[in-house]
Amino acid sequence: MTIVGWRPGRGHSHPRRAVRRRGGGGREYGDALRGKVVVDITNPVAPDLQSFVVPDGGSGAQEIAKAAPDDAHVVKAFNTVFSHVLAAGPTEGRPLDVFIAGDDAHAKARVSAFVESLGLRPWDTWQLSMARALENVGLRELGLMKHSVKHTDFSLDVTLLD
């Protein structure tokens, strides 16, 4: 698996550039990503923390998929869990939830197995087109952080009712 990260203001003005070689004149990684599962952990949020830097209706994951080789399998995952919360692990005996989206069932199964190996709980949200909804969750978390919770020591989860 290959993990792709992207942040505005860090040399990438668009998620597609996250899969391009630095200093490579715009050449894509090509062979390095062929046949690989590419995990997109990004939230392509604009600096105003209120919008996205990708086309309306699209997602960073879909933009990365456009830039990746045709046989690479992009899976959106980990973008709804703050990194330090992820590093801290489960709380009160409850695993953290990781939402995933992708078009390839085998790729999602590999990512789910990886998530479980970390002691986390994967939730398949369906196709890669759902990545936009997951990115909206990330944006919502930033809104909570800024206006309500006032910190990032929280995570969103699924509670199954009996």
JSON list of C-alpha atoms in Angstrom, two decimals:
[
{"chain": "A", "resi": 1, "resn": "MET", "atom": "CA", "xyz": [0.00, 0.00, 0.00]},
{"chain": "A", "resi": 2, "resn": "THR", "atom": "CA", "xyz": [1.04, 3.58, -0.63]},
{"chain": "A", "resi": 3, "resn": "ILE", "atom": "CA", "xyz": [-0.19, 6.37, 1.62]},
{"chain": "A", "resi": 4, "resn": "VAL", "atom": "CA", "xyz": [-0.77, 9.73, -0.08]},
{"chain": "A", "resi": 5, "resn": "GLY", "atom": "CA", "xyz": [-0.88, 12.89, 1.99]},
{"chain": "A", "resi": 6, "resn": "TRP", "atom": "CA", "xyz": [-1.54, 16.41, 0.79]},
{"chain": "A", "resi": 7, "resn": "ARG", "atom": "CA", "xyz": [-1.67, 19.76, 2.50]},
{"chain": "A", "resi": 8, "resn": "PRO", "atom": "CA", "xyz": [-2.31, 23.18, 0.97]},
{"chain": "A", "resi": 9, "resn": "GLY", "atom": "CA", "xyz": [0.62, 25.53, 1.32]},
{"chain": "A", "resi": 10, "resn": "ARG", "atom": "CA", "xyz": [3.15, 22.65, 1.40]},
{"chain": "A", "resi": 11, "resn": "GLY", "atom": "CA", "xyz": [4.13, 22.75, -2.25]},
{"chain": "A", "resi": 12, "resn": "HIS", "atom": "CA", "xyz": [0.89, 21.20, -3.47]},
{"chain": "A", "resi": 13, "resn": "SER", "atom": "CA", "xyz": [-1.84, 23.47, -4.78]},
{"chain": "A", "resi": 14, "resn": "HIS", "atom": "CA", "xyz": [-4.04, 20.55, -5.75]},
{"chain": "A", "resi": 15, "resn": "PRO", "atom": "CA", "xyz": [-4.43, 16.93, -4.55]},
{"chain": "A", "resi": 16, "resn": "ARG", "atom": "CA", "xyz": [-3.39, 15.54, -7.94]},
{"chain": "A", "resi": 17, "resn": "ARG", "atom": "CA", "xyz": [0.08, 16.94, -7.34]},
{"chain": "A", "resi": 18, "resn": "ALA", "atom": "CA", "xyz": [0.41, 14.72, -4.29]},
{"chain": "A", "resi": 19, "resn": "VAL", "atom": "CA", "xyz": [1.01, 11.80, -6.65]},
{"chain": "A", "resi": 20, "resn": "ARG", "atom": "CA", "xyz": [3.54, 13.63, -8.79]},
{"chain": "A", "resi": 21, "resn": "ARG", "atom": "CA", "xyz": [7.27, 13.40, -8.32]},
{"chain": "A", "resi": 22, "resn": "ARG", "atom": "CA", "xyz": [8.83, 16.41, -6.58]},
{"chain": "A", "resi": 23, "resn": "GLY", "atom": "CA", "xyz": [11.13, 18.24, -8.95]},
{"chain": "A", "resi": 24, "resn": "GLY", "atom": "CA", "xyz": [10.13, 15.90, -11.73]},
{"chain": "A", "resi": 25, "resn": "GLY", "atom": "CA", "xyz": [8.69, 18.47, -14.08]},
{"chain": "A", "resi": 26, "resn": "GLY", "atom": "CA", "xyz": [5.15, 17.20, -13.51]},
{"chain": "A", "resi": 27, "resn": "ARG", "atom": "CA", "xyz": [5.87, 13.55, -14.36]},
{"chain": "A", "resi": 28, "resn": "GLU", "atom": "CA", "xyz": [3.69, 11.16, -12.41]},
{"chain": "A", "resi": 29, "resn": "TYR", "atom": "CA", "xyz": [5.11, 8.30, -10.34]},
{"chain": "A", "resi": 30, "resn": "GLY", "atom": "CA", "xyz": [3.77, 5.91, -12.98]},
{"chain": "A", "resi": 31, "resn": "ASP", "atom": "CA", "xyz": [5.38, 2.53, -12.44]},
{"chain": "A", "resi": 32, "resn": "ALA", "atom": "CA", "xyz": [5.76, 3.08, -8.68]},
{"chain": "A", "resi": 33, "resn": "LEU", "atom": "CA", "xyz": [1.95, 3.20, -8.26]},
{"chain": "A", "resi": 34, "resn": "ARG", "atom": "CA", "xyz": [0.98, 0.63, -10.89]},
{"chain": "A", "resi": 35, "resn": "GLY", "atom": "CA", "xyz": [-1.19, -2.09, -9.36]},
{"chain": "A", "resi": 36, "resn": "LYS", "atom": "CA", "xyz": [-0.86, -0.56, -5.89]},
{"chain": "A", "resi": 37, "resn": "VAL", "atom": "CA", "xyz": [-3.49, 0.32, -3.34]},
{"chain": "A", "resi": 38, "resn": "VAL", "atom": "CA", "xyz": [-3.16, 4.06, -2.82]},
{"chain": "A", "resi": 39, "resn": "VAL", "atom": "CA", "xyz": [-4.61, 5.25, 0.50]},
{"chain": "A", "resi": 40, "resn": "ASP", "atom": "CA", "xyz": [-5.73, 8.88, 0.41]},
{"chain": "A", "resi": 41, "resn": "ILE", "atom": "CA", "xyz": [-5.65, 10.34, 3.93]},
{"chain": "A", "resi": 42, "resn": "THR", "atom": "CA", "xyz": [-6.25, 13.91, 2.80]},
{"chain": "A", "resi": 43, "resn": "ASN", "atom": "CA", "xyz": [-8.86, 16.56, 3.41]},
{"chain": "A", "resi": 44, "resn": "PRO", "atom": "CA", "xyz": [-8.53, 19.06, 0.56]},
{"chain": "A", "resi": 45, "resn": "VAL", "atom": "CA", "xyz": [-9.79, 21.95, 2.66]},
{"chain": "A", "resi": 46, "resn": "ALA", "atom": "CA", "xyz": [-9.19, 25.52, 1.52]},
{"chain": "A", "resi": 47, "resn": "PRO", "atom": "CA", "xyz": [-7.29, 27.88, 3.85]},
{"chain": "A", "resi": 48, "resn": "ASP", "atom": "CA", "xyz": [-10.61, 29.45, 4.94]},
{"chain": "A", "resi": 49, "resn": "LEU", "atom": "CA", "xyz": [-11.54, 26.07, 6.56]},
{"chain": "A", "resi": 50, "resn": "GLN", "atom": "CA", "xyz": [-15.00, 26.43, 5.01]},
{"chain": "A", "resi": 51, "resn": "SER", "atom": "CA", "xyz": [-14.61, 25.03, 1.51]},
{"chain": "A", "resi": 52, "resn": "PHE", "atom": "CA", "xyz": [-12.59, 22.67, -0.65]},
{"chain": "A", "resi": 53, "resn": "VAL", "atom": "CA", "xyz": [-9.92, 23.18, -3.31]},
{"chain": "A", "resi": 54, "resn": "VAL", "atom": "CA", "xyz": [-11.36, 20.50, -5.58]},
{"chain": "A", "resi": 55, "resn": "PRO", "atom": "CA", "xyz": [-14.21, 20.85, -8.09]},
{"chain": "A", "resi": 56, "resn": "ASP", "atom": "CA", "xyz": [-17.75, 20.94, -6.68]},
{"chain": "A", "resi": 57, "resn": "GLY", "atom": "CA", "xyz": [-19.11, 17.45, -6.29]},
{"chain": "A", "resi": 58, "resn": "GLY", "atom": "CA", "xyz": [-15.67, 15.90, -6.56]},
{"chain": "A", "resi": 59, "resn": "SER", "atom": "CA", "xyz": [-13.15, 14.84, -3.93]},
{"chain": "A", "resi": 60, "resn": "GLY", "atom": "CA", "xyz": [-9.45, 14.86, -3.34]},
{"chain": "A", "resi": 61, "resn": "ALA", "atom": "CA", "xyz": [-9.48, 11.08, -3.64]},
{"chain": "A", "resi": 62, "resn": "GLN", "atom": "CA", "xyz": [-11.11, 11.26, -7.07]},
{"chain": "A", "resi": 63, "resn": "GLU", "atom": "CA", "xyz": [-8.54, 13.84, -8.19]},
{"chain": "A", "resi": 64, "resn": "ILE", "atom": "CA", "xyz": [-5.74, 11.57, -6.98]},
{"chain": "A", "resi": 65, "resn": "ALA", "atom": "CA", "xyz": [-7.35, 8.65, -8.85]},
{"chain": "A", "resi": 66, "resn": "LYS", "atom": "CA", "xyz": [-7.33, 10.75, -12.04]},
{"chain": "A", "resi": 67, "resn": "ALA", "atom": "CA", "xyz": [-3.59, 11.40, -11.66]},
{"chain": "A", "resi": 68, "resn": "ALA", "atom": "CA", "xyz": [-2.66, 7.83, -10.69]},
{"chain": "A", "resi": 69, "resn": "PRO", "atom": "CA", "xyz": [-2.12, 5.03, -13.22]},
{"chain": "A", "resi": 70, "resn": "ASP", "atom": "CA", "xyz": [-5.31, 3.29, -14.35]},
{"chain": "A", "resi": 71, "resn": "ASP", "atom": "CA", "xyz": [-4.44, 0.09, -12.47]},
{"chain": "A", "resi": 72, "resn": "ALA", "atom": "CA", "xyz": [-3.83, 1.86, -9.13]},
{"chain": "A", "resi": 73, "resn": "HIS", "atom": "CA", "xyz": [-6.69, 1.48, -6.65]},
{"chain": "A", "resi": 74, "resn": "VAL", "atom": "CA", "xyz": [-7.41, 4.59, -4.59]},
{"chain": "A", "resi": 75, "resn": "VAL", "atom": "CA", "xyz": [-9.07, 4.10, -1.20]},
{"chain": "A", "resi": 76, "resn": "LYS", "atom": "CA", "xyz": [-10.07, 7.02, 1.01]},
{"chain": "A", "resi": 77, "resn": "ALA", "atom": "CA", "xyz": [-9.30, 6.30, 4.68]},
{"chain": "A", "resi": 78, "resn": "PHE", "atom": "CA", "xyz": [-8.06, 7.85, 7.94]},
{"chain": "A", "resi": 79, "resn": "ASN", "atom": "CA", "xyz": [-9.11, 11.40, 7.01]},
{"chain": "A", "resi": 80, "resn": "THR", "atom": "CA", "xyz": [-11.72, 11.61, 9.78]},
{"chain": "A", "resi": 81, "resn": "VAL", "atom": "CA", "xyz": [-9.37, 10.81, 12.67]},
{"chain": "A", "resi": 82, "resn": "PHE", "atom": "CA", "xyz": [-6.93, 13.45, 13.93]},
{"chain": "A", "resi": 83, "resn": "SER", "atom": "CA", "xyz": [-3.38, 12.09, 13.85]},
{"chain": "A", "resi": 84, "resn": "HIS", "atom": "CA", "xyz": [-2.72, 12.42, 17.58]},
{"chain": "A", "resi": 85, "resn": "VAL", "atom": "CA", "xyz": [-6.05, 10.73, 18.39]},
{"chain": "A", "resi": 86, "resn": "LEU", "atom": "CA", "xyz": [-5.08, 7.91, 16.02]},
{"chain": "A", "resi": 87, "resn": "ALA", "atom": "CA", "xyz": [-1.67, 7.62, 17.70]},
{"chain": "A", "resi": 88, "resn": "ALA", "atom": "CA", "xyz": [-3.28, 7.49, 21.17]},
{"chain": "A", "resi": 89, "resn": "GLY", "atom": "CA", "xyz": [-5.45, 4.55, 20.12]},
{"chain": "A", "resi": 90, "resn": "PRO", "atom": "CA", "xyz": [-8.69, 3.24, 21.60]},
{"chain": "A", "resi": 91, "resn": "THR", "atom": "CA", "xyz": [-10.30, 4.92, 24.59]},
{"chain": "A", "resi": 92, "resn": "GLU", "atom": "CA", "xyz": [-12.44, 3.26, 27.23]},
{"chain": "A", "resi": 93, "resn": "GLY", "atom": "CA", "xyz": [-11.92, -0.07, 25.48]},
{"chain": "A", "resi": 94, "resn": "ARG", "atom": "CA", "xyz": [-13.62, 1.15, 22.29]},
{"chain": "A", "resi": 95, "resn": "PRO", "atom": "CA", "xyz": [-11.69, 1.03, 19.02]},
{"chain": "A", "resi": 96, "resn": "LEU", "atom": "CA", "xyz": [-11.53, 4.15, 16.91]},
{"chain": "A", "resi": 97, "resn": "ASP", "atom": "CA", "xyz": [-13.61, 4.06, 13.74]},
{"chain": "A", "resi": 98, "resn": "VAL", "atom": "CA", "xyz": [-11.96, 4.53, 10.35]},
{"chain": "A", "resi": 99, "resn": "PHE", "atom": "CA", "xyz": [-14.31, 5.23, 7.44]},
{"chain": "A", "resi": 100, "resn": "ILE", "atom": "CA", "xyz": [-13.18, 4.02, 4.01]},
{"chain": "A", "resi": 101, "resn": "ALA", "atom": "CA", "xyz": [-14.41, 4.46, 0.44]},
{"chain": "A", "resi": 102, "resn": "GLY", "atom": "CA", "xyz": [-13.20, 2.97, -2.81]},
{"chain": "A", "resi": 103, "resn": "ASP", "atom": "CA", "xyz": [-14.26, 1.31, -6.02]},
{"chain": "A", "resi": 104, "resn": "ASP", "atom": "CA", "xyz": [-12.18, -1.87, -5.75]},
{"chain": "A", "resi": 105, "resn": "ALA", "atom": "CA", "xyz": [-13.45, -4.46, -3.23]},
{"chain": "A", "resi": 106, "resn": "HIS", "atom": "CA", "xyz": [-10.05, -6.18, -2.92]},
{"chain": "A", "resi": 107, "resn": "ALA", "atom": "CA", "xyz": [-8.30, -2.86, -2.25]},
{"chain": "A", "resi": 108, "resn": "LYS", "atom": "CA", "xyz": [-10.86, -1.97, 0.42]},
{"chain": "A", "resi": 109, "resn": "ALA", "atom": "CA", "xyz": [-10.43, -5.40, 2.00]},
{"chain": "A", "resi": 110, "resn": "ARG", "atom": "CA", "xyz": [-6.66, -4.85, 2.20]},
{"chain": "A", "resi": 111, "resn": "VAL", "atom": "CA", "xyz": [-7.14, -1.42, 3.78]},
{"chain": "A", "resi": 112, "resn": "SER", "atom": "CA", "xyz": [-9.74, -2.84, 6.19]},
{"chain": "A", "resi": 113, "resn": "ALA", "atom": "CA", "xyz": [-7.32, -5.60, 7.22]},
{"chain": "A", "resi": 114, "resn": "PHE", "atom": "CA", "xyz": [-4.62, -2.97, 7.82]},
{"chain": "A", "resi": 115, "resn": "VAL", "atom": "CA", "xyz": [-7.04, -0.85, 9.88]},
{"chain": "A", "resi": 116, "resn": "GLU", "atom": "CA", "xyz": [-7.97, -3.90, 11.97]},
{"chain": "A", "resi": 117, "resn": "SER", "atom": "CA", "xyz": [-4.28, -4.78, 12.46]},
{"chain": "A", "resi": 118, "resn": "LEU", "atom": "CA", "xyz": [-3.94, -1.41, 14.20]},
{"chain": "A", "resi": 119, "resn": "GLY", "atom": "CA", "xyz": [-6.76, -2.27, 16.61]},
{"chain": "A", "resi": 120, "resn": "LEU", "atom": "CA", "xyz": [-9.17, 0.06, 14.83]},
{"chain": "A", "resi": 121, "resn": "ARG", "atom": "CA", "xyz": [-12.60, -0.58, 13.35]},
{"chain": "A", "resi": 122, "resn": "PRO", "atom": "CA", "xyz": [-13.10, -0.08, 9.58]},
{"chain": "A", "resi": 123, "resn": "TRP", "atom": "CA", "xyz": [-16.43, 1.04, 8.15]},
{"chain": "A", "resi": 124, "resn": "ASP", "atom": "CA", "xyz": [-16.93, 0.69, 4.40]},
{"chain": "A", "resi": 125, "resn": "THR", "atom": "CA", "xyz": [-18.94, 3.67, 3.16]},
{"chain": "A", "resi": 126, "resn": "TRP", "atom": "CA", "xyz": [-19.16, 2.34, -0.43]},
{"chain": "A", "resi": 127, "resn": "GLN", "atom": "CA", "xyz": [-17.67, 3.69, -3.65]},
{"chain": "A", "resi": 128, "resn": "LEU", "atom": "CA", "xyz": [-14.91, 6.27, -4.13]},
{"chain": "A", "resi": 129, "resn": "SER", "atom": "CA", "xyz": [-17.63, 8.82, -4.91]},
{"chain": "A", "resi": 130, "resn": "MET", "atom": "CA", "xyz": [-18.38, 8.71, -1.15]},
{"chain": "A", "resi": 131, "resn": "ALA", "atom": "CA", "xyz": [-14.95, 10.22, -0.51]},
{"chain": "A", "resi": 132, "resn": "ARG", "atom": "CA", "xyz": [-16.53, 13.68, -0.84]},
{"chain": "A", "resi": 133, "resn": "ALA", "atom": "CA", "xyz": [-18.88, 12.83, 2.04]},
{"chain": "A", "resi": 134, "resn": "LEU", "atom": "CA", "xyz": [-15.89, 11.68, 4.12]},
{"chain": "A", "resi": 135, "resn": "GLU", "atom": "CA", "xyz": [-14.05, 14.91, 3.28]},
{"chain": "A", "resi": 136, "resn": "ASN", "atom": "CA", "xyz": [-17.14, 16.81, 4.44]},
{"chain": "A", "resi": 137, "resn": "VAL", "atom": "CA", "xyz": [-16.86, 14.92, 7.75]},
{"chain": "A", "resi": 138, "resn": "GLY", "atom": "CA", "xyz": [-13.28, 16.18, 8.01]},
{"chain": "A", "resi": 139, "resn": "LEU", "atom": "CA", "xyz": [-14.48, 19.72, 7.31]},
{"chain": "A", "resi": 140, "resn": "ARG", "atom": "CA", "xyz": [-17.21, 19.29, 9.93]},
{"chain": "A", "resi": 141, "resn": "GLU", "atom": "CA", "xyz": [-14.60, 18.19, 12.47]},
{"chain": "A", "resi": 142, "resn": "LEU", "atom": "CA", "xyz": [-12.61, 21.35, 11.77]},
{"chain": "A", "resi": 143, "resn": "GLY", "atom": "CA", "xyz": [-15.78, 23.38, 12.37]},
{"chain": "A", "resi": 144, "resn": "LEU", "atom": "CA", "xyz": [-16.33, 21.60, 15.68]},
{"chain": "A", "resi": 145, "resn": "MET", "atom": "CA", "xyz": [-12.73, 22.25, 16.63]},
{"chain": "A", "resi": 146, "resn": "LYS", "atom": "CA", "xyz": [-12.94, 25.94, 15.81]},
{"chain": "A", "resi": 147, "resn": "HIS", "atom": "CA", "xyz": [-16.43, 26.81, 17.08]},
{"chain": "A", "resi": 148, "resn": "SER", "atom": "CA", "xyz": [-17.63, 24.27, 19.61]},
{"chain": "A", "resi": 149, "resn": "VAL", "atom": "CA", "xyz": [-15.26, 21.65, 21.01]},
{"chain": "A", "resi": 150, "resn": "LYS", "atom": "CA", "xyz": [-12.28, 24.08, 20.85]},
{"chain": "A", "resi": 151, "resn": "HIS", "atom": "CA", "xyz": [-9.67, 21.29, 20.62]},
{"chain": "A", "resi": 152, "resn": "THR", "atom": "CA", "xyz": [-8.90, 18.19, 18.57]},
{"chain": "A", "resi": 153, "resn": "ASP", "atom": "CA", "xyz": [-9.05, 15.55, 21.29]},
{"chain": "A", "resi": 154, "resn": "PHE", "atom": "CA", "xyz": [-12.16, 13.85, 19.88]},
{"chain": "A", "resi": 155, "resn": "SER", "atom": "CA", "xyz": [-13.25, 11.42, 17.20]},
{"chain": "A", "resi": 156, "resn": "LEU", "atom": "CA", "xyz": [-16.51, 10.61, 15.50]},
{"chain": "A", "resi": 157, "resn": "ASP", "atom": "CA", "xyz": [-17.76, 7.05, 15.64]},
{"chain": "A", "resi": 158, "resn": "VAL", "atom": "CA", "xyz": [-20.58, 4.68, 14.90]},
{"chain": "A", "resi": 159, "resn": "THR", "atom": "CA", "xyz": [-22.62, 3.43, 17.83]},
{"chain": "A", "resi": 160, "resn": "LEU", "atom": "CA", "xyz": [-24.67, 0.33, 17.07]},
{"chain": "A", "resi": 161, "resn": "LEU", "atom": "CA", "xyz": [-27.88, 0.18, 19.06]},
{"chain": "A", "resi": 162, "resn": "ASP", "atom": "CA", "xyz": [-29.17, -3.18, 20.22]}
]
